[in-house]
Coordinates of C-alpha atoms in Angstrom, one line a residue:
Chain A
X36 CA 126.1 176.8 64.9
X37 CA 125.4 179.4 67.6
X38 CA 122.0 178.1 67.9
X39 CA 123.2 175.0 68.9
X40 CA 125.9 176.2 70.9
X41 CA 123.4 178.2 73.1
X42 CA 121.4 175.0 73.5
X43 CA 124.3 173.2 74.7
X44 CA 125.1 175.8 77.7
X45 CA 121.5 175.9 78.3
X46 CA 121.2 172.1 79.0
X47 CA 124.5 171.9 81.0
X48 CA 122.9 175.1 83.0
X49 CA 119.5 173.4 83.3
X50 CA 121.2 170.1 84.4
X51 CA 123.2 172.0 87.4
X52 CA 120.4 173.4 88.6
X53 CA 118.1 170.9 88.3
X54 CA 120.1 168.0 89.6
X55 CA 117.8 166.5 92.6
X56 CA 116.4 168.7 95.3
X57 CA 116.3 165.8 97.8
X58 CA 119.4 166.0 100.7
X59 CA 122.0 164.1 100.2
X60 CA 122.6 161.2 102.6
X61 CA 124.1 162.1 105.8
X62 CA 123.6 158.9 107.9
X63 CA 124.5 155.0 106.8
X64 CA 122.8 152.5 108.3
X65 CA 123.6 148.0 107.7
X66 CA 120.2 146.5 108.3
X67 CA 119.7 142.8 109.1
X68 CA 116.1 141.4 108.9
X69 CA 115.0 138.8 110.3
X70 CA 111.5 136.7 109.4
X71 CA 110.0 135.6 112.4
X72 CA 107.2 132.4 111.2
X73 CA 105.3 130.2 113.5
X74 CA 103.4 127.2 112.2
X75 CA 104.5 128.4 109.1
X76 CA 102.9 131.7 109.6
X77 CA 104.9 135.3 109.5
X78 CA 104.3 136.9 113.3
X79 CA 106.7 139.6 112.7
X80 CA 109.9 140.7 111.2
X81 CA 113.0 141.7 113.5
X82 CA 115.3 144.4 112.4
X83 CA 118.3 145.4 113.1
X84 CA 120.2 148.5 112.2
X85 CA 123.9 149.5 112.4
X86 CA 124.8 152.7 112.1
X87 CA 127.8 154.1 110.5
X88 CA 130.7 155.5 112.6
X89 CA 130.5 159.1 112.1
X90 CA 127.0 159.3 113.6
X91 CA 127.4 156.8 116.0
X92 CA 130.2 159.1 117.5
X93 CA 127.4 161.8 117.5
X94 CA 125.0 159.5 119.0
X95 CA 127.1 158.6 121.9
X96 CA 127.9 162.2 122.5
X97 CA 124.6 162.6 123.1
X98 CA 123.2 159.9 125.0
X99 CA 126.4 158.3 126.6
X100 CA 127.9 161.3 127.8
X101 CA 130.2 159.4 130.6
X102 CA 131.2 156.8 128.0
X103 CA 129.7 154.3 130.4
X104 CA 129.4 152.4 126.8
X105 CA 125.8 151.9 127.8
X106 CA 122.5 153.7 126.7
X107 CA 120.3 153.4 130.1
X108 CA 118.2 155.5 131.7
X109 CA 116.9 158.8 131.3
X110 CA 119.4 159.2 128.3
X111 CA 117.7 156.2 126.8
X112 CA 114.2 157.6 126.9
X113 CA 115.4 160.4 125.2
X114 CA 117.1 158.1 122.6
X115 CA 113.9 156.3 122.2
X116 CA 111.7 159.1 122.3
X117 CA 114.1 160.9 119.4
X118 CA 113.8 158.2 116.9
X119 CA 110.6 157.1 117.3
X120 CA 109.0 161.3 116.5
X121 CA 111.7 161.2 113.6
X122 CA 110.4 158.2 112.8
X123 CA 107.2 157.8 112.6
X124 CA 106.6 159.6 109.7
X125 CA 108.9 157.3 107.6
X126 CA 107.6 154.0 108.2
X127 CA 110.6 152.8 110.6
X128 CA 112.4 152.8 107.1
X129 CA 110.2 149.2 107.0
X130 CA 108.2 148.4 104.0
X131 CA 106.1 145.7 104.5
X132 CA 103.5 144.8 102.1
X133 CA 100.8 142.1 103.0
X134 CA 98.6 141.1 100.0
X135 CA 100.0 144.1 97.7
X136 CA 99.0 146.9 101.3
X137 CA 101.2 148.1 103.3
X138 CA 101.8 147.9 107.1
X139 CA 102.0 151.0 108.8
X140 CA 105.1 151.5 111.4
X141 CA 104.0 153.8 113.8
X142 CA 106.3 152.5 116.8
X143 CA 109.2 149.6 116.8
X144 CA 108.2 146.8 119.4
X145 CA 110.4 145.7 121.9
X146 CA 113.1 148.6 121.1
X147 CA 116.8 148.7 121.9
X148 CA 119.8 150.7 121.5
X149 CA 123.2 149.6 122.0
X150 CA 126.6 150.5 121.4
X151 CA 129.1 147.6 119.9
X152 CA 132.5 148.6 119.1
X153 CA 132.3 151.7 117.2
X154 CA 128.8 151.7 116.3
X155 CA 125.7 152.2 117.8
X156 CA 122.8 149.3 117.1
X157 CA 119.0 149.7 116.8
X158 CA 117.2 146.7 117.3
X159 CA 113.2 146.4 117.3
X160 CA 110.3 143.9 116.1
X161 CA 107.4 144.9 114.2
X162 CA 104.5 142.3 114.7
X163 CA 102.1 141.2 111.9
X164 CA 99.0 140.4 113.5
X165 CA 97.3 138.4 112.4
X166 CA 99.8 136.3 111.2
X167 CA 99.8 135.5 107.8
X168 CA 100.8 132.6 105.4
X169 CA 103.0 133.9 103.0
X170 CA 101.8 130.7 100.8
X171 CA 98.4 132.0 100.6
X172 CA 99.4 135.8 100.6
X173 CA 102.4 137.4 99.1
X174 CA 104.7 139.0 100.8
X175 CA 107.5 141.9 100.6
X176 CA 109.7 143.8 102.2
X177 CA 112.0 146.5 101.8
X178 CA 114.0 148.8 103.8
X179 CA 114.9 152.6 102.8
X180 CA 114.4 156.3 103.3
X181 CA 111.9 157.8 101.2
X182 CA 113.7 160.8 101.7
X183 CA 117.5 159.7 101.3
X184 CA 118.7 161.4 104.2
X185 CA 119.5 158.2 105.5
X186 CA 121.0 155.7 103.2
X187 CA 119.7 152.0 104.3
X188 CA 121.7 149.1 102.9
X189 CA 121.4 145.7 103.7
X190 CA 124.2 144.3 105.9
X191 CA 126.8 142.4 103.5
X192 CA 126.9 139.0 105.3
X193 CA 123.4 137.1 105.9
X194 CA 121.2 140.3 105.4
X195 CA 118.0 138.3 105.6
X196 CA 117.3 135.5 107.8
X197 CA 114.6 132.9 108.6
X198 CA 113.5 132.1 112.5
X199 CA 111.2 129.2 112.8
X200 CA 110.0 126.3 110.8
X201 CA 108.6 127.5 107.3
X202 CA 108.6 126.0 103.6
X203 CA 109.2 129.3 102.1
X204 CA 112.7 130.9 101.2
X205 CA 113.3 134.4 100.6
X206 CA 114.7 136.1 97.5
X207 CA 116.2 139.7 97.1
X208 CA 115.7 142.0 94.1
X209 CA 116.2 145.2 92.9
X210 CA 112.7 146.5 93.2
X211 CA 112.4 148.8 89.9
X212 CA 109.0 149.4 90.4
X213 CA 109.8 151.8 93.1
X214 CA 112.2 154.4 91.6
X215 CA 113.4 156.5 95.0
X216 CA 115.7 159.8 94.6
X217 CA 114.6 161.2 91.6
X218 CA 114.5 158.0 90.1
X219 CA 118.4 157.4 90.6
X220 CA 118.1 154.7 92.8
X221 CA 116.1 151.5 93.3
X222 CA 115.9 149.9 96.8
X223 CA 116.3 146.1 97.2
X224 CA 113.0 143.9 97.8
X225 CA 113.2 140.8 99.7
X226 CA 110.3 138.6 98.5
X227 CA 109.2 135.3 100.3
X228 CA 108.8 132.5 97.8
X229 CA 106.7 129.8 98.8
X230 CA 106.3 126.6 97.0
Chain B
X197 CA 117.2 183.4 67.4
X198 CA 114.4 184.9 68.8
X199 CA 114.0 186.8 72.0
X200 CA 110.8 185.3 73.5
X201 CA 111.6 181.9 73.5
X202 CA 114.8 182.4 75.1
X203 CA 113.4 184.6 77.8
X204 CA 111.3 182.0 78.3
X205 CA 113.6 179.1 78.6
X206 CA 115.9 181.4 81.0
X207 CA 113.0 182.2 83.3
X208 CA 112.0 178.6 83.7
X209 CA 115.6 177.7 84.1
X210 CA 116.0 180.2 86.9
X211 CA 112.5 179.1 88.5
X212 CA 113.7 175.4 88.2
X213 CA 116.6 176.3 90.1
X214 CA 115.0 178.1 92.7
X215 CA 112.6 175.3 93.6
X216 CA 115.3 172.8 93.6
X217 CA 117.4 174.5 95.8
X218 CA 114.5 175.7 97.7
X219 CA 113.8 172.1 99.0
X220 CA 117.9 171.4 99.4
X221 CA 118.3 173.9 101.5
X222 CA 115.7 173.3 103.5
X223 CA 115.7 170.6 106.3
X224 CA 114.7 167.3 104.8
X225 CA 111.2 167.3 105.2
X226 CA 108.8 163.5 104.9
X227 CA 107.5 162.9 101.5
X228 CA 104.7 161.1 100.2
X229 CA 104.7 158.1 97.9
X230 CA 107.6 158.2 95.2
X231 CA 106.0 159.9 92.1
X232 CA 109.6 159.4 90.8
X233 CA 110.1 158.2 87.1
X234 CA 112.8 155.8 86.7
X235 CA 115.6 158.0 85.0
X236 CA 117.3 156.3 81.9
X237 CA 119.9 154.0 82.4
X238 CA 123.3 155.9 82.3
X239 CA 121.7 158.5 84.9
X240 CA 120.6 155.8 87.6
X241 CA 124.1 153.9 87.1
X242 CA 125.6 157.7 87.8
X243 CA 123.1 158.0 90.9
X244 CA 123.7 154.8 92.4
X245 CA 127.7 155.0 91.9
X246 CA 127.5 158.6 93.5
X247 CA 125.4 157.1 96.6
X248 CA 128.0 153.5 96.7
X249 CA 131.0 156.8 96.8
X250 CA 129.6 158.5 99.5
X251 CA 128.7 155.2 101.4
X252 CA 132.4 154.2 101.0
X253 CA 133.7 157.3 101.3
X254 CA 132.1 158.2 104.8
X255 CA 133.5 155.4 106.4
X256 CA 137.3 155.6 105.6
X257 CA 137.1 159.0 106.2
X258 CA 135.9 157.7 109.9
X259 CA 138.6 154.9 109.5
X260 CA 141.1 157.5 109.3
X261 CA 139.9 160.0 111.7
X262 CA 140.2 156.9 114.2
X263 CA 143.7 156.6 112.9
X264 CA 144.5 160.2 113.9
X265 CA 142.7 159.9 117.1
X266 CA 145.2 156.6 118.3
X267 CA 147.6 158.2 116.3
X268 CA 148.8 154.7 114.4
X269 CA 149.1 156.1 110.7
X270 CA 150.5 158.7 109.9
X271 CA 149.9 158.9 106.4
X272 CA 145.8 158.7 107.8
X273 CA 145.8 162.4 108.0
X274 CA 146.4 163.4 104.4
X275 CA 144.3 160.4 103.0
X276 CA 141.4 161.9 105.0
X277 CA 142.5 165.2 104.1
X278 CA 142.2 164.2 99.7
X279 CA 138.6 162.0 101.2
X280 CA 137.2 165.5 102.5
X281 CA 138.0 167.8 99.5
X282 CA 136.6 164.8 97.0
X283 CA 133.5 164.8 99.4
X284 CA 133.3 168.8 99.0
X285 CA 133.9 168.8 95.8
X286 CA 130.9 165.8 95.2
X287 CA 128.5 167.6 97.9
X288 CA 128.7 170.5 96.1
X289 CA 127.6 169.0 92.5
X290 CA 124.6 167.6 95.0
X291 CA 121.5 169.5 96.4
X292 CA 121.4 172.5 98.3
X293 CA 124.8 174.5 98.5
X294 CA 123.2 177.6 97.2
X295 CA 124.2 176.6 93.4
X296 CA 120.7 178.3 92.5
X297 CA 122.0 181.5 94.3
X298 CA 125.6 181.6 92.7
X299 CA 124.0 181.4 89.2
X300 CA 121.3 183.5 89.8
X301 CA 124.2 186.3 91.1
X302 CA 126.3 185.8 88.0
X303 CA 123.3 185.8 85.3
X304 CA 122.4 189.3 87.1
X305 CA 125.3 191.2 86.4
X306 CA 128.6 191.4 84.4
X307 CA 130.9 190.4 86.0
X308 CA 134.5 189.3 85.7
X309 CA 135.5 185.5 85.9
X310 CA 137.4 186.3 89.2
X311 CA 134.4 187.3 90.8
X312 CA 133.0 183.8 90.1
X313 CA 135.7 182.0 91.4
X314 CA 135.7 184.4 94.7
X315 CA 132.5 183.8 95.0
X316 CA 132.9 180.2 95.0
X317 CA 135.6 180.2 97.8
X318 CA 133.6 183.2 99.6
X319 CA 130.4 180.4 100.3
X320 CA 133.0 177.4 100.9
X321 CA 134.9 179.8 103.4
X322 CA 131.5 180.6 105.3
X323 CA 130.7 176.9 105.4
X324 CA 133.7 176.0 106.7
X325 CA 133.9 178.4 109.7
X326 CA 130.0 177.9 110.4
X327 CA 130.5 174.7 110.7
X328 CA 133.7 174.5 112.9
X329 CA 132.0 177.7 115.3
X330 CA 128.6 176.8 115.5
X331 CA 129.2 173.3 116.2
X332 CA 132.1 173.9 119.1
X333 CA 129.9 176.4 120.4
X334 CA 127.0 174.0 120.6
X335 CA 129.3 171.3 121.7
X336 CA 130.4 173.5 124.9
X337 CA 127.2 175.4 125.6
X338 CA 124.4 172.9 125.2
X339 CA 125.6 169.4 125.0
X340 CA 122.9 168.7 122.6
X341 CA 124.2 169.4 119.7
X342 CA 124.2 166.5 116.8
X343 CA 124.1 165.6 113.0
X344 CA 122.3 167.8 111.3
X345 CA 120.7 170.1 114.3
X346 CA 123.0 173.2 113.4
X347 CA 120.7 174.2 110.2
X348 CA 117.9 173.6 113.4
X349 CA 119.1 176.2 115.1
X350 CA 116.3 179.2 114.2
X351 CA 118.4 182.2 114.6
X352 CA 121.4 180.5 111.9
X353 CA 118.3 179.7 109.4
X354 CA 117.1 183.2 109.8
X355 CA 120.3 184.7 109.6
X356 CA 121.2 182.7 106.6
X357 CA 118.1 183.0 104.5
X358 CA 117.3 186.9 105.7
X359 CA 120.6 187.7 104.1
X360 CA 119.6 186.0 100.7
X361 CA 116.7 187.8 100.8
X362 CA 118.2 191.1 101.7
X363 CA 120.5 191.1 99.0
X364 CA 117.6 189.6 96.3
X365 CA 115.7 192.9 97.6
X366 CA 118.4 194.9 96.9
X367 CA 119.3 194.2 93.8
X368 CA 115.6 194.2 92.5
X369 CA 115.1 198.0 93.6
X370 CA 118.9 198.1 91.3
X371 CA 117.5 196.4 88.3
X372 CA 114.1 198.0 88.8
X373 CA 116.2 201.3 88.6
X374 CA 118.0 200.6 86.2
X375 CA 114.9 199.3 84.1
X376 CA 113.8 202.8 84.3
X377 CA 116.5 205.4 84.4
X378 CA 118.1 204.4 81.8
X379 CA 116.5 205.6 77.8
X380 CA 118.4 203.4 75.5
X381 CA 121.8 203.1 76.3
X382 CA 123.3 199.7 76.1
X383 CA 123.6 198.1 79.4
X384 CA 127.0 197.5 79.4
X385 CA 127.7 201.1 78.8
X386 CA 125.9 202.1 82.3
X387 CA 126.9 199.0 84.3
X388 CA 130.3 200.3 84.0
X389 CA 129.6 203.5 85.9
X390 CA 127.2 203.5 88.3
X391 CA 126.8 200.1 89.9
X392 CA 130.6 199.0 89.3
X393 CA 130.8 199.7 93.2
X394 CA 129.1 197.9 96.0
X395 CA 129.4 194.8 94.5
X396 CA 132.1 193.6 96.7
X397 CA 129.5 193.8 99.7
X398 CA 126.9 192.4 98.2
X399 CA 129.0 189.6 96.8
X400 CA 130.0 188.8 100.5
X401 CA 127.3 188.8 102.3
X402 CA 125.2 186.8 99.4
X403 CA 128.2 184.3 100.7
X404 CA 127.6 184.8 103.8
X405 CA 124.0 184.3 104.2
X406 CA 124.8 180.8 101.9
X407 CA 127.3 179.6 103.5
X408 CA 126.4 180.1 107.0
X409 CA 123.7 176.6 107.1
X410 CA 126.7 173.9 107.5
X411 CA 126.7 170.9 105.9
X412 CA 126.0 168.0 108.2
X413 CA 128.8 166.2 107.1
X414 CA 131.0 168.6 108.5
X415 CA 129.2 168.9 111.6
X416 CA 129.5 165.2 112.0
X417 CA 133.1 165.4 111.8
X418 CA 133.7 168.5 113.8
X419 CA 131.2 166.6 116.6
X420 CA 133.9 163.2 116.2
X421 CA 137.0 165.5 116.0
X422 CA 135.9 167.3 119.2
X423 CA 134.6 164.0 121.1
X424 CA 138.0 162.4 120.6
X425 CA 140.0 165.5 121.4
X426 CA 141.3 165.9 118.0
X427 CA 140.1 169.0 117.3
X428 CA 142.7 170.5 114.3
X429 CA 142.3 167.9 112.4
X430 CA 138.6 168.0 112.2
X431 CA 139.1 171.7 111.4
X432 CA 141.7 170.6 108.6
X433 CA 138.9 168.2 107.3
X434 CA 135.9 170.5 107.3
X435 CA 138.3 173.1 105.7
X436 CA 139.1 171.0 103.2
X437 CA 135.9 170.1 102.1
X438 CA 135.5 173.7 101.9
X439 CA 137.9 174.1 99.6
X440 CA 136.3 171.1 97.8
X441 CA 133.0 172.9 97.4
X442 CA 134.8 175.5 96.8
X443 CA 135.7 174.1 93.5
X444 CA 132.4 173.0 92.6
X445 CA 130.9 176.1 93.4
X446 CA 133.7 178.3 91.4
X447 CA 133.0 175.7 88.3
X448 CA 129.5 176.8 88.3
X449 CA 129.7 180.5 88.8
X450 CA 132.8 180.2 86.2
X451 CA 130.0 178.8 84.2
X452 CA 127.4 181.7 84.5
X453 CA 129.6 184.1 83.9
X454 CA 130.6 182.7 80.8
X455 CA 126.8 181.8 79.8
X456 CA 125.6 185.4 80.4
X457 CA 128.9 186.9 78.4
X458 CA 128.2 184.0 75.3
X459 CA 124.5 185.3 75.1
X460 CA 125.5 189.4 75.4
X461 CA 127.7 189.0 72.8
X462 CA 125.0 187.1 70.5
X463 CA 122.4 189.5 70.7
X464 CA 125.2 192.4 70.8
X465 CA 124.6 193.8 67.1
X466 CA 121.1 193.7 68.4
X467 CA 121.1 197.1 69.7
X468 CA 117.7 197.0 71.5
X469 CA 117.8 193.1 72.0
X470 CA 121.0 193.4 73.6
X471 CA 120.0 195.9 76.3
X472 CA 116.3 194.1 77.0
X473 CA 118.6 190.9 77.4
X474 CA 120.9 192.4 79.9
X475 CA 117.8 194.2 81.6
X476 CA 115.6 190.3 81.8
X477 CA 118.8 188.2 83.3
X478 CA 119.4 191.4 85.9
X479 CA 115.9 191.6 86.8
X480 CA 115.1 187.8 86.8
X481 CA 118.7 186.9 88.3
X482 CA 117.3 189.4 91.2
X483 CA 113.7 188.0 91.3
X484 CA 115.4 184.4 91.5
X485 CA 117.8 185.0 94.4
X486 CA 114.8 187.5 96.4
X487 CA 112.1 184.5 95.4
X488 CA 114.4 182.2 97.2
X489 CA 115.6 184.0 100.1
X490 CA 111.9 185.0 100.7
X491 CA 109.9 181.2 100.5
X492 CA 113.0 179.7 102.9
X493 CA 112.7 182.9 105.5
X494 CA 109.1 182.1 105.7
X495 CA 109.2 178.2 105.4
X496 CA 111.5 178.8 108.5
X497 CA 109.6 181.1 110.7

């Protein structure tokens, strides 16, 4: 009996201390993608990120300090400049797998910050060149921090969306093949289903 | 039961900890590919209702902090007031928070289940005014401050940790002594007379140097609170999820006081067992709390 009862306090000890070492999330982000094809061939994928309100108040504290309700200028370089060394390191949050490899996000094309409402709104392209037919090659993409400081969701209304002319539709799944904070969580997969 | 094995298990208990909250205290760093194993079901359904909480939770506490600001509920104030001390009491049960460090302290030494719950308020307390000072004073003096840089700041990080490790060192030279100077007299005997005092100090600063790295939720609603001139309030949140943590953290030294008392009193007809016992938690409860103190001071220098 005390044998066992010693057991017990040690697991409940053991699971307070082991509970997972990665941060908590801090930051929320709503991410629309958007699957750019021409000739039925993937160019690129848009995204699109909302940011929660909390840090968007931080955001514009920073970079909008005259609550012109604009990021321009100098303050926007330093917006850009910011996110894209944080970053980097993390893929853009963008997992995009061509052929079972995945891209590397070094840099968001064509980036933009804006502030709508309450929120402040990352927008920025990354190309896939050469373009690729998602018929021929599979194709997958998911969006999340490895590290779960930020938590990525994808938006509730019309998350993923098609641009241009293409046979294929996309599907979303929980992706458990990719177990992320200590195996607690599993990000969605968008998948592009050709027929 | 036998000795060994427990010593064992307690050891790599302590060492688990320490690593854990080695890398929750620490700013998030990039990690490689997910090595992660898919925990079993029940576990990820708790994970991913914890992570939908906080999600949901974040936002009407902005909902309500809006409210404040344009003053059009006034019931908005105590909802976001019960929000914070949930989020505390959640963020606490989470990473980081120094949970390591509280049970490490309370393994160490006998101590009475007051100190635990002092303890628990004394880190909450620290948290709470870090936050609320080191983000106004960022706020006013640089203009740069946001989400998350306060645990930046090097001299807070070196404050924080060098205190951890100051008070690990000390009580390693206590254990060390007391490993030595004593012949065979039970440990519960001696604890009594010569280290009853000083305990109090070291108990407050170990706070301290926990508390003192905010929590970036806090500093994100101290950084709304003070951008939309509604300052109290934000200091009534933060202080609330102070008192939150607060909780949490009193819960868990509550608990180690408790665990070290269970296993004196099970190995007190063994005369010698019962004194080596005392003598491993004191000295690995030290170790622990000087290990950790140590790898984050250097990690952050």
């Amino acid at each position: 009996m005390r044998r066992i009862r010693l057991l017990l306090l040690s697991a409940l000890l053991a699971c307070a201390a082991f509970v997972p070492a990665r941060a908590h999330p801090h930051i929320w982000i709503d991410a629309v993608a958007t699957l750019v094809f021409a000739e039925s061939k993937l160019t690129g994928v848009r995204i699109q990120w909302t940011f929660d309100e909390l840090f968007s108040s931080a955001l514009r504290d920073q970079f909008d300090p005259n609550k012109t309700g604009k990021f321009d200028g100098q303050a926007l370089a330093n917006l850009k400049a910011d996110a894209t060394n944080g970053l980097k390191e993390f893929n853009w949050f963008t997992h995009l797998t061509i052929g079972g490899k995945k891209l590397v996000v070094a840099e968001g094309k064509d980036f933009s910050a804006t502030i709508e409402g309450d929120r402040v709104v990352y927008r920025f392209t990354v190309p896939v060149v050469p373009s690729v037919n998602p018929a021929a090659t599979p194709v997958t993409l998911s969006l999340y921090d490895q590290s779960f400081y930020i938590d990525v969701a994808l938006a509730k209304e019309n998350p993923v969306r098609i641009e241009g002319a293409t046979p294929c539709k996309t599907a979303i799944v929980t992706d458990k093949g990719n177990p992320l904070y200590y195996g607690m969580f599993f990000p969605q997969r968008i998948d592009l289903v050709c027929k | 039961m036998r000795l060994a094995p427990l010593l064992l298990l307690l050891i790599a208990l302590l060492f688990g900890a320490v690593r854990a909250e080695a890398a929750g205290l620490s700013a998030p760093r990039p990690v490689d590919e997910p090595t992660s194993i898919a925990a079993p079901g029940p576990i990820a359904w708790l994970g991913q209702a914890m992570l939908e909480f906080q999600r949901k939770a974040n936002a009407e506490i902005a909902v309500r902090m809006r409210a404040i600001r344009d003053h059009s509920s006034p019931a908005a104030f105590w909802v976001a007031l019960g929000l914070a001390f949930l989020y505390g009491v959640l963020h606490a049960a989470g990473p980081g928070h120094g949970k390591a460090v509280v049970v490490s302290y309370f393994l160490a030494r006998e101590a009475r289940i007051g100190r635990g719950l002092r303890m628990g308020a004394q880190i909450a307390f620290f948290h709470v005014i870090s936050a609320i000072v080191i983000v106004s004073l960022a706020d006013l003096l640089l203009r740069r401050s946001f989400g998350g840089m306060a645990g930046e700041i090097p001299a807070v990080r070196i404050a924080s940790y060098g205190s951890i490790l100051l008070i690990g060192l000390i009580m390693l030279v206590q254990s060390v002594r007391h490993a030595f100077g004593r012949g065979g007299h039970s440990h519960h005997h001696h604890h009594h007379d010569g280290c009853a005092h000083g305990h109090g100090a070291h108990q407050g600063l170990l706070a301290f140097g926990v508390g003192l790295i905010p929590c970036t939720g806090a500093v994100l609603i101290m950084l709304y609170a003070l951008a939309n001139d509604i300052v109290l309030a934000g200091a009534a949140m933060v202080a609330a999820i102070g008192v939150g943590m607060a909780a949490t953290m009193a819960g868990l030294g509550l608990l180690a006081v408790a665990a070290r008392r269970f296993m004196t009193k099970m190995f007190a007809h063994h005369q010698e067992g019962g004194g080596r016992l005392g003598l491993v938690l004191e000295i690995g409860g030290a170790l622990a709390i000087t290990l950790l103190g140590g790898l984050l001071l250097a990690a952050s220098l």
